[in-house]
C-alpha atoms as an extended CHARMM CRD file, in Angstrom:
* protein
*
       257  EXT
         1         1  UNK       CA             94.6310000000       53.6930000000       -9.3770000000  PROA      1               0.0000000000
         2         2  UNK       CA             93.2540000000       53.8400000000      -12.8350000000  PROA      2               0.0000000000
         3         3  UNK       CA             91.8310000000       57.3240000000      -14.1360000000  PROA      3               0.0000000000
         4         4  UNK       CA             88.2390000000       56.9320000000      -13.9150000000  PROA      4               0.0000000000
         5         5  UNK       CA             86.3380000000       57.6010000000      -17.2680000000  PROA      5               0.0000000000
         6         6  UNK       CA             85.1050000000       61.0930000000      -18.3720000000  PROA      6               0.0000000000
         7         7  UNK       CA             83.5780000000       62.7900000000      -20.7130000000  PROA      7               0.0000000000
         8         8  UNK       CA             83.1730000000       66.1160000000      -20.6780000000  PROA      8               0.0000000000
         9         9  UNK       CA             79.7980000000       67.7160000000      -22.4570000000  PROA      9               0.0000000000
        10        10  UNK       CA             80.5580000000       71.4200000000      -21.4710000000  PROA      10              0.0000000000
        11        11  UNK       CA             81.7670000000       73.7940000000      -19.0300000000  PROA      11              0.0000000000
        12        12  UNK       CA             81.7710000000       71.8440000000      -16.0180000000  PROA      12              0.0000000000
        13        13  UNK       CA             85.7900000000       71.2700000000      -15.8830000000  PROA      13              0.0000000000
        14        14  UNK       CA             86.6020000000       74.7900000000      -16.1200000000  PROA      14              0.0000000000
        15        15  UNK       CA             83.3710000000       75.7100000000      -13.6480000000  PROA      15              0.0000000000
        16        16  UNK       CA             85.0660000000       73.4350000000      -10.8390000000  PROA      16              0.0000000000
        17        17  UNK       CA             88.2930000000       74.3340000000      -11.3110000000  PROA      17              0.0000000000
        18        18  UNK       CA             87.1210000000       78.0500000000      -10.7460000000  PROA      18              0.0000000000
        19        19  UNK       CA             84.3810000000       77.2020000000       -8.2430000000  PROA      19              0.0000000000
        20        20  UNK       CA             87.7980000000       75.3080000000       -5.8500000000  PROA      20              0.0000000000
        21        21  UNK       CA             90.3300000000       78.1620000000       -6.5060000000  PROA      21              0.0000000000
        22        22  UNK       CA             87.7360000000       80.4330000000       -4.8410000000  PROA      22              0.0000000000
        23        23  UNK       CA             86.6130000000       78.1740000000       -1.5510000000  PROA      23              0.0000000000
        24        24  UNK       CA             83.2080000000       78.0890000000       -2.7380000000  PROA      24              0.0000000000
        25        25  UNK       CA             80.6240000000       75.0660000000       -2.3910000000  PROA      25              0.0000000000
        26        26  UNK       CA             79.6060000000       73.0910000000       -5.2700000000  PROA      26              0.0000000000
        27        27  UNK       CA             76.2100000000       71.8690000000       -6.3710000000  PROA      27              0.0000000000
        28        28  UNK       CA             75.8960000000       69.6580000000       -8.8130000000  PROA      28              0.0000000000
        29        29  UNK       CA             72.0750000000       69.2450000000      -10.1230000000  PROA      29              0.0000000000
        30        30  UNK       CA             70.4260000000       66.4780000000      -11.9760000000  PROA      30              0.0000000000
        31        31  UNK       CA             68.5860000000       63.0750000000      -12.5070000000  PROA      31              0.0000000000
        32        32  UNK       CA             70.2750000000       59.7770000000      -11.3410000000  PROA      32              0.0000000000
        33        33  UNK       CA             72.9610000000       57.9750000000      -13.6370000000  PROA      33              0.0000000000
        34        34  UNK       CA             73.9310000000       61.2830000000      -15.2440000000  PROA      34              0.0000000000
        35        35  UNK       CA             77.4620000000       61.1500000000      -14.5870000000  PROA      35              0.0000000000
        36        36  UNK       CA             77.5660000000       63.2150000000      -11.4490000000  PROA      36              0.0000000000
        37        37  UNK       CA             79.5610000000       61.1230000000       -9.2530000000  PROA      37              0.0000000000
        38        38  UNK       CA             81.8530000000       60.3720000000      -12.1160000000  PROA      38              0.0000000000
        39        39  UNK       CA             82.9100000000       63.7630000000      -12.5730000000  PROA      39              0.0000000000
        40        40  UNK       CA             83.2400000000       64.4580000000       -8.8740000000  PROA      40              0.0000000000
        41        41  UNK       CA             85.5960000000       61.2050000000       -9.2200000000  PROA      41              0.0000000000
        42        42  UNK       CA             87.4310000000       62.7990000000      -12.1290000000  PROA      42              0.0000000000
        43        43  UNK       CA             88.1520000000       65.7000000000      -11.2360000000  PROA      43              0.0000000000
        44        44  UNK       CA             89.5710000000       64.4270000000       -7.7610000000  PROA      44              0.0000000000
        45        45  UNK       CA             92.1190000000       62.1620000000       -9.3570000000  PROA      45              0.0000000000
        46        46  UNK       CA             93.0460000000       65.0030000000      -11.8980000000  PROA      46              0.0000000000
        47        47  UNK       CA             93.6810000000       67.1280000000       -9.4100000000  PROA      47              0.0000000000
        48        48  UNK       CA             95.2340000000       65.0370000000       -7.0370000000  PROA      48              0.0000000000
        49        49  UNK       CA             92.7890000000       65.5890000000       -4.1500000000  PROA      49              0.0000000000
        50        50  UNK       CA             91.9680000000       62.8770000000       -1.5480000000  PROA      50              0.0000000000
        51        51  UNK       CA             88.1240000000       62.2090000000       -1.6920000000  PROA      51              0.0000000000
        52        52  UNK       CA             85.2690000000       61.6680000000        0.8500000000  PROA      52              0.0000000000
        53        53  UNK       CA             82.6390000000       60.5270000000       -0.5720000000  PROA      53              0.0000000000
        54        54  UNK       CA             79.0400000000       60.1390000000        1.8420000000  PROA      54              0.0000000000
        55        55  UNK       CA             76.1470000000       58.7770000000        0.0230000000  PROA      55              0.0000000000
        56        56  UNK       CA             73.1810000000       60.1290000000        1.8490000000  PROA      56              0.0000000000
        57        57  UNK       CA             69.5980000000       58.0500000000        2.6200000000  PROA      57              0.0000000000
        58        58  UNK       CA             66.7960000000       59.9100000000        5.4310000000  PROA      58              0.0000000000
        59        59  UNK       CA             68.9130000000       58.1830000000        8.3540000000  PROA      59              0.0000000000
        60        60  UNK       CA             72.0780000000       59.9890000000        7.8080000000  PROA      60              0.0000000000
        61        61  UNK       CA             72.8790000000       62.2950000000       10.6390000000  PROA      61              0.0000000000
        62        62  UNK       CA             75.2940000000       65.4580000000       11.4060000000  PROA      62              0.0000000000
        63        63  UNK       CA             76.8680000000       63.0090000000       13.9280000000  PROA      63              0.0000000000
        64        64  UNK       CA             77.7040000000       60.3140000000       10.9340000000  PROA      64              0.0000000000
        65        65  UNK       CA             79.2610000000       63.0390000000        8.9710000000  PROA      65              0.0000000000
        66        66  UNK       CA             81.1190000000       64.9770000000       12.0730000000  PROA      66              0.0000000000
        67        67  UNK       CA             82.2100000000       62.2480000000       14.3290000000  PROA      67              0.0000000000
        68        68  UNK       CA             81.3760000000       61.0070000000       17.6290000000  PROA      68              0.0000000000
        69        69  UNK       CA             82.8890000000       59.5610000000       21.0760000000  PROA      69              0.0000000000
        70        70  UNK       CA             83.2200000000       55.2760000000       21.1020000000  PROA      70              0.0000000000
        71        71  UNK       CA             84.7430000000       53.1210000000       23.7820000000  PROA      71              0.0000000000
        72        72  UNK       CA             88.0430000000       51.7850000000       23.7530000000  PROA      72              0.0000000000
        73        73  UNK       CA             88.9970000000       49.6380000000       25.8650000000  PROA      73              0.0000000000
        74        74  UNK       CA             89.0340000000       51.3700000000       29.0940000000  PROA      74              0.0000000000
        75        75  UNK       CA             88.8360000000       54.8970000000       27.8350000000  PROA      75              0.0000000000
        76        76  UNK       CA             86.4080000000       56.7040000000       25.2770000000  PROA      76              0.0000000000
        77        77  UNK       CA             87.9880000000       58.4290000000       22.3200000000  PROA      77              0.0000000000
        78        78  UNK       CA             86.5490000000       60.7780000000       19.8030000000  PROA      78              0.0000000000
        79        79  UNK       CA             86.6150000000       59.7470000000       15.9720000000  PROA      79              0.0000000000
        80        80  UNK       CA             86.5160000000       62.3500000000       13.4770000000  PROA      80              0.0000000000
        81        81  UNK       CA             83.5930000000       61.7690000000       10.8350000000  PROA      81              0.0000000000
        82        82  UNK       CA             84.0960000000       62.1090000000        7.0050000000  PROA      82              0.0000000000
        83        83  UNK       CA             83.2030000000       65.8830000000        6.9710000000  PROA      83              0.0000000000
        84        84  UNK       CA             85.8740000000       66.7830000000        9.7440000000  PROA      84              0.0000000000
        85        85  UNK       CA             88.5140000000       64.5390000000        8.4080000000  PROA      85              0.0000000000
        86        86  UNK       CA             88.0720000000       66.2420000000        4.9600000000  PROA      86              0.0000000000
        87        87  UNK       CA             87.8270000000       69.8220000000        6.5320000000  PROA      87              0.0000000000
        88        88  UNK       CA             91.2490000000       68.8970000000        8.8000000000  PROA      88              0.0000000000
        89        89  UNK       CA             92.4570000000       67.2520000000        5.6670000000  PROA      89              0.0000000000
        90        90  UNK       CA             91.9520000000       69.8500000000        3.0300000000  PROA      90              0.0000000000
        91        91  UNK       CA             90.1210000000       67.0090000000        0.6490000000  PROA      91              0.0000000000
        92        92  UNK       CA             87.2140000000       67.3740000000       -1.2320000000  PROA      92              0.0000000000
        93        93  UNK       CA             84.1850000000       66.2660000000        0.8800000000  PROA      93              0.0000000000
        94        94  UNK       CA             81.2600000000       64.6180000000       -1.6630000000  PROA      94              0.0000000000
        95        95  UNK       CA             77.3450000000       64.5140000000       -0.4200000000  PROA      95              0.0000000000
        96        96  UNK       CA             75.7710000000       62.6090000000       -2.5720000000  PROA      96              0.0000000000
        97        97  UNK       CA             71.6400000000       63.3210000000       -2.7920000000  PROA      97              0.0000000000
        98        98  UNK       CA             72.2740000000       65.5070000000        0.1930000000  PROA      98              0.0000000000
        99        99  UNK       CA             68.5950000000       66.5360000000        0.3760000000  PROA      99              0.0000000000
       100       100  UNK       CA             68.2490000000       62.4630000000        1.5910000000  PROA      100             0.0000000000
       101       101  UNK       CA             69.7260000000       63.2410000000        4.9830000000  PROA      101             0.0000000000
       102       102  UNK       CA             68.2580000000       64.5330000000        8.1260000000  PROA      102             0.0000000000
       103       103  UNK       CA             67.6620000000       67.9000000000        8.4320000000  PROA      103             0.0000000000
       104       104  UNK       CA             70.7600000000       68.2430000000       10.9900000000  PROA      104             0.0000000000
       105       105  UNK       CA             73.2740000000       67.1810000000        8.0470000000  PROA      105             0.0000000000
       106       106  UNK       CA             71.3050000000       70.8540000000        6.3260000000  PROA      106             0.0000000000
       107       107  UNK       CA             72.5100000000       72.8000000000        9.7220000000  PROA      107             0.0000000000
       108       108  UNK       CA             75.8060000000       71.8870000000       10.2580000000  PROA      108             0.0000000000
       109       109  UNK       CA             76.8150000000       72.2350000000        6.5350000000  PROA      109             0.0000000000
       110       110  UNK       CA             75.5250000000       76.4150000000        6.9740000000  PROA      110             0.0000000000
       111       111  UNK       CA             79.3650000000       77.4350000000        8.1850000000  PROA      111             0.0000000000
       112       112  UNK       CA             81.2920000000       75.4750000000        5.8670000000  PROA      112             0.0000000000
       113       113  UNK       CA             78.9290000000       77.1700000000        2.7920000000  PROA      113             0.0000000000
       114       114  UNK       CA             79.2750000000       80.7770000000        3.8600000000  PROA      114             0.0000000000
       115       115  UNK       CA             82.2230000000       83.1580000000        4.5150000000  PROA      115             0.0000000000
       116       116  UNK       CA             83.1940000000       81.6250000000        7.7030000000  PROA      116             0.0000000000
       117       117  UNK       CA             84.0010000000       78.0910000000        6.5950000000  PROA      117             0.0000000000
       118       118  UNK       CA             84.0700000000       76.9220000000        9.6070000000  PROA      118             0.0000000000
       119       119  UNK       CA             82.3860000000       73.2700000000       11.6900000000  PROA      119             0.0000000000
       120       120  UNK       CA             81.5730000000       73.4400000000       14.8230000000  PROA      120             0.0000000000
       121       121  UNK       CA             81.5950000000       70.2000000000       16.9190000000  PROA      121             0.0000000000
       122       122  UNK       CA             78.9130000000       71.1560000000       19.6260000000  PROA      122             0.0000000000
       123       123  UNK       CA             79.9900000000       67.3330000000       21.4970000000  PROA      123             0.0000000000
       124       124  UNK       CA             83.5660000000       68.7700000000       21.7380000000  PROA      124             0.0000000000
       125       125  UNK       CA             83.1100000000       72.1920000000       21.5810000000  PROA      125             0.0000000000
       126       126  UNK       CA             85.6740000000       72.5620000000       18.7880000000  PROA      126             0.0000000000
       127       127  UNK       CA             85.3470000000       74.9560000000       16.2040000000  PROA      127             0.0000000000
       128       128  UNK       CA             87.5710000000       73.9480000000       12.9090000000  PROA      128             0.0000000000
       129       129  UNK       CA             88.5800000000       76.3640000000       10.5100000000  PROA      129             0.0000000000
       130       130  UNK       CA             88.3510000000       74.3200000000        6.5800000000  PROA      130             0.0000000000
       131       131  UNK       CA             91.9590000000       73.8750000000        5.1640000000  PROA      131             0.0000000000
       132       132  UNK       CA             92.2640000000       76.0990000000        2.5230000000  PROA      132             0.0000000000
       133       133  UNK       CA             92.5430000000       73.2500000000        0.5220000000  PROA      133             0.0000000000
       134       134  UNK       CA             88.8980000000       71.8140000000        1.4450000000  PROA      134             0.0000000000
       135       135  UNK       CA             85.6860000000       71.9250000000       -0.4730000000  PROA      135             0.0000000000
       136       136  UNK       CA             82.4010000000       71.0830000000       -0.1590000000  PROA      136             0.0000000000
       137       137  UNK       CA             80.5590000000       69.0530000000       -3.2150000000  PROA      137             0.0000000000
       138       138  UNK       CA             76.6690000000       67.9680000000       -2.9060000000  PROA      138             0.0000000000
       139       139  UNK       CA             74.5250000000       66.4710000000       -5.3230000000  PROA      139             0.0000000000
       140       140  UNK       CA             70.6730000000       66.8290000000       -5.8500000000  PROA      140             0.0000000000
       141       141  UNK       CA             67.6430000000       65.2860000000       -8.0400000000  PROA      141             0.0000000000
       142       142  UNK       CA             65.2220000000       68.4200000000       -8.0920000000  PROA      142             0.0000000000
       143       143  UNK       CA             63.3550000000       66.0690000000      -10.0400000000  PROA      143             0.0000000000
       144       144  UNK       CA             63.0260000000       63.7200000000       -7.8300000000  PROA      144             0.0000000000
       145       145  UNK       CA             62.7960000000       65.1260000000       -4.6550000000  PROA      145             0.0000000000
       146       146  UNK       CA             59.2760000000       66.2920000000       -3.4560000000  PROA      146             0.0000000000
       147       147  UNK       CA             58.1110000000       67.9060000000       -0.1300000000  PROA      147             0.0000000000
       148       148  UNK       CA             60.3610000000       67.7200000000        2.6900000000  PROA      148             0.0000000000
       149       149  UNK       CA             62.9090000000       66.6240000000        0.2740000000  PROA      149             0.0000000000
       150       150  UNK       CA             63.1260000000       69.2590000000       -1.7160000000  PROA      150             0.0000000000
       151       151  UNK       CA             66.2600000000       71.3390000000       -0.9850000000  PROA      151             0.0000000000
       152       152  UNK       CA             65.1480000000       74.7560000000        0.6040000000  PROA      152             0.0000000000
       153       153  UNK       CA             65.9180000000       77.8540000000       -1.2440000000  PROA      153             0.0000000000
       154       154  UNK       CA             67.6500000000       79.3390000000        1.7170000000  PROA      154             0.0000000000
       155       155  UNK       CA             70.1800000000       76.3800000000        1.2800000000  PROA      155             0.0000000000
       156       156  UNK       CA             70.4030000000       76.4240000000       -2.6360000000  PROA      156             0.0000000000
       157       157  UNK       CA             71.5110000000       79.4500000000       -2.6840000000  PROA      157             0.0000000000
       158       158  UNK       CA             74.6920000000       78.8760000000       -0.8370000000  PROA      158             0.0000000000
       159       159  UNK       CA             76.1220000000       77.0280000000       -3.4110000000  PROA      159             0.0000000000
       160       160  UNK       CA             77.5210000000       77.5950000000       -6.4930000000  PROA      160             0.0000000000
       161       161  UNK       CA             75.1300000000       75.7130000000       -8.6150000000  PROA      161             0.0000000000
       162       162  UNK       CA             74.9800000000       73.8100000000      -12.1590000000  PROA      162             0.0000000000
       163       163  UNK       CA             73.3170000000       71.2180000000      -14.3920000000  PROA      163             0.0000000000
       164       164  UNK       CA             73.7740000000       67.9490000000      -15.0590000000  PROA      164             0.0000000000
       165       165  UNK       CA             71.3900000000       66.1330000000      -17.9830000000  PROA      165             0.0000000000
       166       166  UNK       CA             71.6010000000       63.3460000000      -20.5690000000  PROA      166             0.0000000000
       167       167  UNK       CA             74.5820000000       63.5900000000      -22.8200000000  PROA      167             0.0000000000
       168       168  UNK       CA             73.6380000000       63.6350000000      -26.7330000000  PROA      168             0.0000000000
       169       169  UNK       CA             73.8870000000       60.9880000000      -28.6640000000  PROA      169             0.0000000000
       170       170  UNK       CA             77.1840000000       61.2890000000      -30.2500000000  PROA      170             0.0000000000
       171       171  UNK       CA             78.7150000000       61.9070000000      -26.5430000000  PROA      171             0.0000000000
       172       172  UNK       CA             76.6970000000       58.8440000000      -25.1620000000  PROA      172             0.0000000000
       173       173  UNK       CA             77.6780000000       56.3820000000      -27.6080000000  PROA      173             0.0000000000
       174       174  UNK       CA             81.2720000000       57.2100000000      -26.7910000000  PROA      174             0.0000000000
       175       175  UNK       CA             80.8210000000       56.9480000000      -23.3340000000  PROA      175             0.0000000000
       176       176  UNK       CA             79.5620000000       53.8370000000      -23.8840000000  PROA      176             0.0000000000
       177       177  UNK       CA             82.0730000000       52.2930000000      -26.0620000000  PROA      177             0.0000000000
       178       178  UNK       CA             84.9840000000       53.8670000000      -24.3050000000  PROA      178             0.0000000000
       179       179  UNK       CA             83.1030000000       52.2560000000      -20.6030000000  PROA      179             0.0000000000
       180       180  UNK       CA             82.3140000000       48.6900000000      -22.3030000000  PROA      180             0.0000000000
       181       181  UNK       CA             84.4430000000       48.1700000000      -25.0930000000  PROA      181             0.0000000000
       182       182  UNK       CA             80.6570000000       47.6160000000      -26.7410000000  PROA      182             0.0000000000
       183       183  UNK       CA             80.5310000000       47.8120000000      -30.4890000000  PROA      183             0.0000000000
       184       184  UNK       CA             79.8140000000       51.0150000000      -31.5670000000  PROA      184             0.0000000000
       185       185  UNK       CA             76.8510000000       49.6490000000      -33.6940000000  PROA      185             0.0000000000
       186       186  UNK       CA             75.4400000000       48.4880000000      -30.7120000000  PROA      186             0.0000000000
       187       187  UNK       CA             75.9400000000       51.2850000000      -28.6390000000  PROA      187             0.0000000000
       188       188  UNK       CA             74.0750000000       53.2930000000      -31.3030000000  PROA      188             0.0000000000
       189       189  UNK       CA             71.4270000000       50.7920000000      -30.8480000000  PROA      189             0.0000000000
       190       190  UNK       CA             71.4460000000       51.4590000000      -27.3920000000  PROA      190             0.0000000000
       191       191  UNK       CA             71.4110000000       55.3460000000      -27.1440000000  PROA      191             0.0000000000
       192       192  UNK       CA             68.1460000000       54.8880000000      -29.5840000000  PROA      192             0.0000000000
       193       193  UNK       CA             66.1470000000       52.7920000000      -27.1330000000  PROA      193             0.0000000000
       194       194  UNK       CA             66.9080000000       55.3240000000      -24.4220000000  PROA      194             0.0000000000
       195       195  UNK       CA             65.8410000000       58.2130000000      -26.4670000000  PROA      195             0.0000000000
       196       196  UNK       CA             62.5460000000       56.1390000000      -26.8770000000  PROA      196             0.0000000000
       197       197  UNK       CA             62.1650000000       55.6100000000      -23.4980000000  PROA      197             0.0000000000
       198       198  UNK       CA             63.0950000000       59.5570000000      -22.3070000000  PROA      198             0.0000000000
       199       199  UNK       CA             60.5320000000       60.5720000000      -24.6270000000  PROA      199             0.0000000000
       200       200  UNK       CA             57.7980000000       58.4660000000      -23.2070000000  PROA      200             0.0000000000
       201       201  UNK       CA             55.4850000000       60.5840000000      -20.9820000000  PROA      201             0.0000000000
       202       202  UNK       CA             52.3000000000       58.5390000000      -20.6440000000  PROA      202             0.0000000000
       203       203  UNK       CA             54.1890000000       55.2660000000      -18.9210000000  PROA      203             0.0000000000
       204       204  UNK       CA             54.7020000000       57.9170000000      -15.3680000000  PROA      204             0.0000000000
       205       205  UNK       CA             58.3780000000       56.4100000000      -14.8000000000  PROA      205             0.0000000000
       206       206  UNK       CA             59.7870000000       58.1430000000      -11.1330000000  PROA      206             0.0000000000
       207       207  UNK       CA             63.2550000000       58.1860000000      -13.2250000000  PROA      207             0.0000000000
       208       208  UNK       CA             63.7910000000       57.4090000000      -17.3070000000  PROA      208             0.0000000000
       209       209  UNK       CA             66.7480000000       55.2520000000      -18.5100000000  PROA      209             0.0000000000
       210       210  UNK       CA             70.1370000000       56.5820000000      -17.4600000000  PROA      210             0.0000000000
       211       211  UNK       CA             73.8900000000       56.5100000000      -18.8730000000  PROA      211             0.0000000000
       212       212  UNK       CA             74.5560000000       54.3760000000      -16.0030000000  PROA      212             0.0000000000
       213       213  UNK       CA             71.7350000000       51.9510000000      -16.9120000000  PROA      213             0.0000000000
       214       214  UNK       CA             72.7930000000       51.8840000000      -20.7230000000  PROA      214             0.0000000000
       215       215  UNK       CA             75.9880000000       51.0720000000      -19.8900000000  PROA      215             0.0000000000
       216       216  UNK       CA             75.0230000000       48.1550000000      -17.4420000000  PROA      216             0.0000000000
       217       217  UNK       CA             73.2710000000       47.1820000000      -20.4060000000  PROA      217             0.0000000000
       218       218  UNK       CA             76.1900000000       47.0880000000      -22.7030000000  PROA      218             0.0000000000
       219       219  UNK       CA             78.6030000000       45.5060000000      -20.0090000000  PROA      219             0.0000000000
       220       220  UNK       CA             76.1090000000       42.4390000000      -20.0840000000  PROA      220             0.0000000000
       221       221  UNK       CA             75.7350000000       42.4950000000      -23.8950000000  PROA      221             0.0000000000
       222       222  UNK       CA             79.8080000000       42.8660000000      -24.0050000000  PROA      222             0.0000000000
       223       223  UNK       CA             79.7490000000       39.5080000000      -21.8720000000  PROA      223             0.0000000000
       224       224  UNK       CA             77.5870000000       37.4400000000      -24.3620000000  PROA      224             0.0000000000
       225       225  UNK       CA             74.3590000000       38.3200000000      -22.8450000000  PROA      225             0.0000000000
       226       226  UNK       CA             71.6450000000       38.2610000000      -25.5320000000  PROA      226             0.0000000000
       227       227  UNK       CA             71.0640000000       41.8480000000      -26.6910000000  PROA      227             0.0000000000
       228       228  UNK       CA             67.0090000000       41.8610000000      -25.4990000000  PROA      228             0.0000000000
       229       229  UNK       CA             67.4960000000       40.0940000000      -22.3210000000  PROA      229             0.0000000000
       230       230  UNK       CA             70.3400000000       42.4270000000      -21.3950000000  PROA      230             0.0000000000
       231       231  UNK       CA             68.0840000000       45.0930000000      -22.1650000000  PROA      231             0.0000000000
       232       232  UNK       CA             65.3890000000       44.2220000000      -20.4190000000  PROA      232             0.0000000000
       233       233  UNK       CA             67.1840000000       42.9980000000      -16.9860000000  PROA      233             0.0000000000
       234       234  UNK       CA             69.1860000000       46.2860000000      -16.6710000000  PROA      234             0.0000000000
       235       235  UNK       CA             66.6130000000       49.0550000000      -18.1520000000  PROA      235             0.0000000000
       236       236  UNK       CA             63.4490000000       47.8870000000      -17.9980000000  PROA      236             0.0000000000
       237       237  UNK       CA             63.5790000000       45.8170000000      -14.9060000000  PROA      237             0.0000000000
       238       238  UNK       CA             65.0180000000       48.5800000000      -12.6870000000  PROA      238             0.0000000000
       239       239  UNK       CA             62.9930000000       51.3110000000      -13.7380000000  PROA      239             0.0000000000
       240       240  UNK       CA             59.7570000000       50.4300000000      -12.1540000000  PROA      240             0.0000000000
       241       241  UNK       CA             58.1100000000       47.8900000000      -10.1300000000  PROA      241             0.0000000000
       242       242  UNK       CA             54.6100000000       48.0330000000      -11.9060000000  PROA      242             0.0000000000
       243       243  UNK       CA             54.2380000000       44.8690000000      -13.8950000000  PROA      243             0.0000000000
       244       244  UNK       CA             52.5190000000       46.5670000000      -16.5930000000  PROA      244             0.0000000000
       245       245  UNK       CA             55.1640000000       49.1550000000      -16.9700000000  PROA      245             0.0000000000
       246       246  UNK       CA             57.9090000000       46.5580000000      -17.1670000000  PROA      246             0.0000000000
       247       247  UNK       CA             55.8860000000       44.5300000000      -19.9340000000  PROA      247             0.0000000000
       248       248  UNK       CA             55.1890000000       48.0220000000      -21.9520000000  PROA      248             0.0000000000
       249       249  UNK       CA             59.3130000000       48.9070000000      -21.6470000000  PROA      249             0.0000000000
       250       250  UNK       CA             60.1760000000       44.6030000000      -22.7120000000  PROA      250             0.0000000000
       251       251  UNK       CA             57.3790000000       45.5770000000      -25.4460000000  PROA      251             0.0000000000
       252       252  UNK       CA             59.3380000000       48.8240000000      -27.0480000000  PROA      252             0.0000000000
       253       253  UNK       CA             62.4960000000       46.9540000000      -26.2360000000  PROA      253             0.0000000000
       254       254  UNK       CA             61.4900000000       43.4510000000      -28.0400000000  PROA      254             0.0000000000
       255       255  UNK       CA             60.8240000000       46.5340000000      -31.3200000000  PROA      255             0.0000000000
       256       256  UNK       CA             63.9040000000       48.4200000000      -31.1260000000  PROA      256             0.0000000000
       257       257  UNK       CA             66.3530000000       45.8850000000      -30.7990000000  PROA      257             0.0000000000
């Protein structure tokens, strides 16, 4: 398995190596396409750790992550979920936009974030103490989320807890050469537009132009795509629905590039 690209921009190596040498949970903070899940990636192949990885939407359930009883054949087994395979396992378990899931996926994760680090399975009555080797990631868009959403304090504050933003410029346009094989010239070009867009406040975007959307952008331009249609398929396009938006983003594109 290739090593998946990543750059670093701070800290954040030497946080997670400290935050896993001391069993604590991990929460990583920030708006989509900021290179989260890439660094959770990382940093399980450089340390050689299997990874479970659960992307979380409002219908995930404690039962998807902890397991439940199926028929077999004649008999009915019980099949461990991703948490409890990662907590038997010792392998680093990764909830992605955890404040997405039902409110039961908040519950169960309580033991595994405190002192006790333990699961309970209330449908087996089996209480699993985490491998020492185990540990917890989640992921959340504060700036996203609103209402019910929104992580609770109570459950913030059981993690170990930093940032995640948009890389500058110089970092980006490496990232994006070094993910596309894009020139660099038109990388820069690239990292300009989505400053543009970032700094646009009066358009009310739910989520500005990401890495992951610049680099989608290069990938087509990389293939032959024209530069403007690329552009405007994988940034404007996907970051909003509002016709009017989507013309005003093809407008500051059709300028830039």
């Amino acid at each position: 398995m290739s090593i998946p690209y990543y750059k670093q921009t701070g800290q954040e190596v030497e946080i997670f190596e400290h935050v896993y040498k001391n069993k604590l949970p991990l929460l990583l903070k920030g708006p989509t396409g900021t290179g989260k899940s890439r660094f959770v990636e990382y940093m399980a192949h450089q340390m050689g750790k299997k990874l479970y990885t659960v992307a979380c939407h409002e219908e995930t359930s404690a039962t998807d992550l902890i397991g439940r009883y199926i028929i077999k054949g004649a008999e009915t087994i019980w099949i461990d979920g991703p948490m409890t395979k990662a907590v038997r396992e010792g392998a680093l378990l990764y909830l992605d936009e955890v404040a997405e899931a039902r409110p039961d996926v908040i519950v169960a994760l309580h033991s595994l974030t405190d002192h006790r680090r333990t699961l309970f399975i209330d449908k087996t009555g089996e209480t699993i103490e985490a491998n020492d080797s185990f540990m917890l990631i989640a992921t959340y868009n504060p700036g996203y989320q609103k209402g019910f959403k929104e992580l609770k304090p109570s459950t913030r504050q059981r993690f170990v807890s930093f940032s995640f933003n948009y890389p500058k410029a110089k970092v980006e346009t490496e990232i994006l050469v070094n993910e596309t094989g894009v020139e660099e010239s038109i990388a820069k070009k690239l990292i300009k537009l989505g400053e543009k867009i970032r700094n646009l406040t009066d358009l009310g975007l739910a989520e500005t132009v990401s890495t992951r959307l610049l680099v989608d952008a290069a990938i087509l331009i990389k293939s032959g795509l024209p530069m403007r249609l690329a552009c405007n398929v994988a940034i404007a396009e996907p970051l909003s629905d509002d016709q009017d938006i989507v013309d005003a983003l093809k407008d500051l594109i059709s300028i830039s590039i």
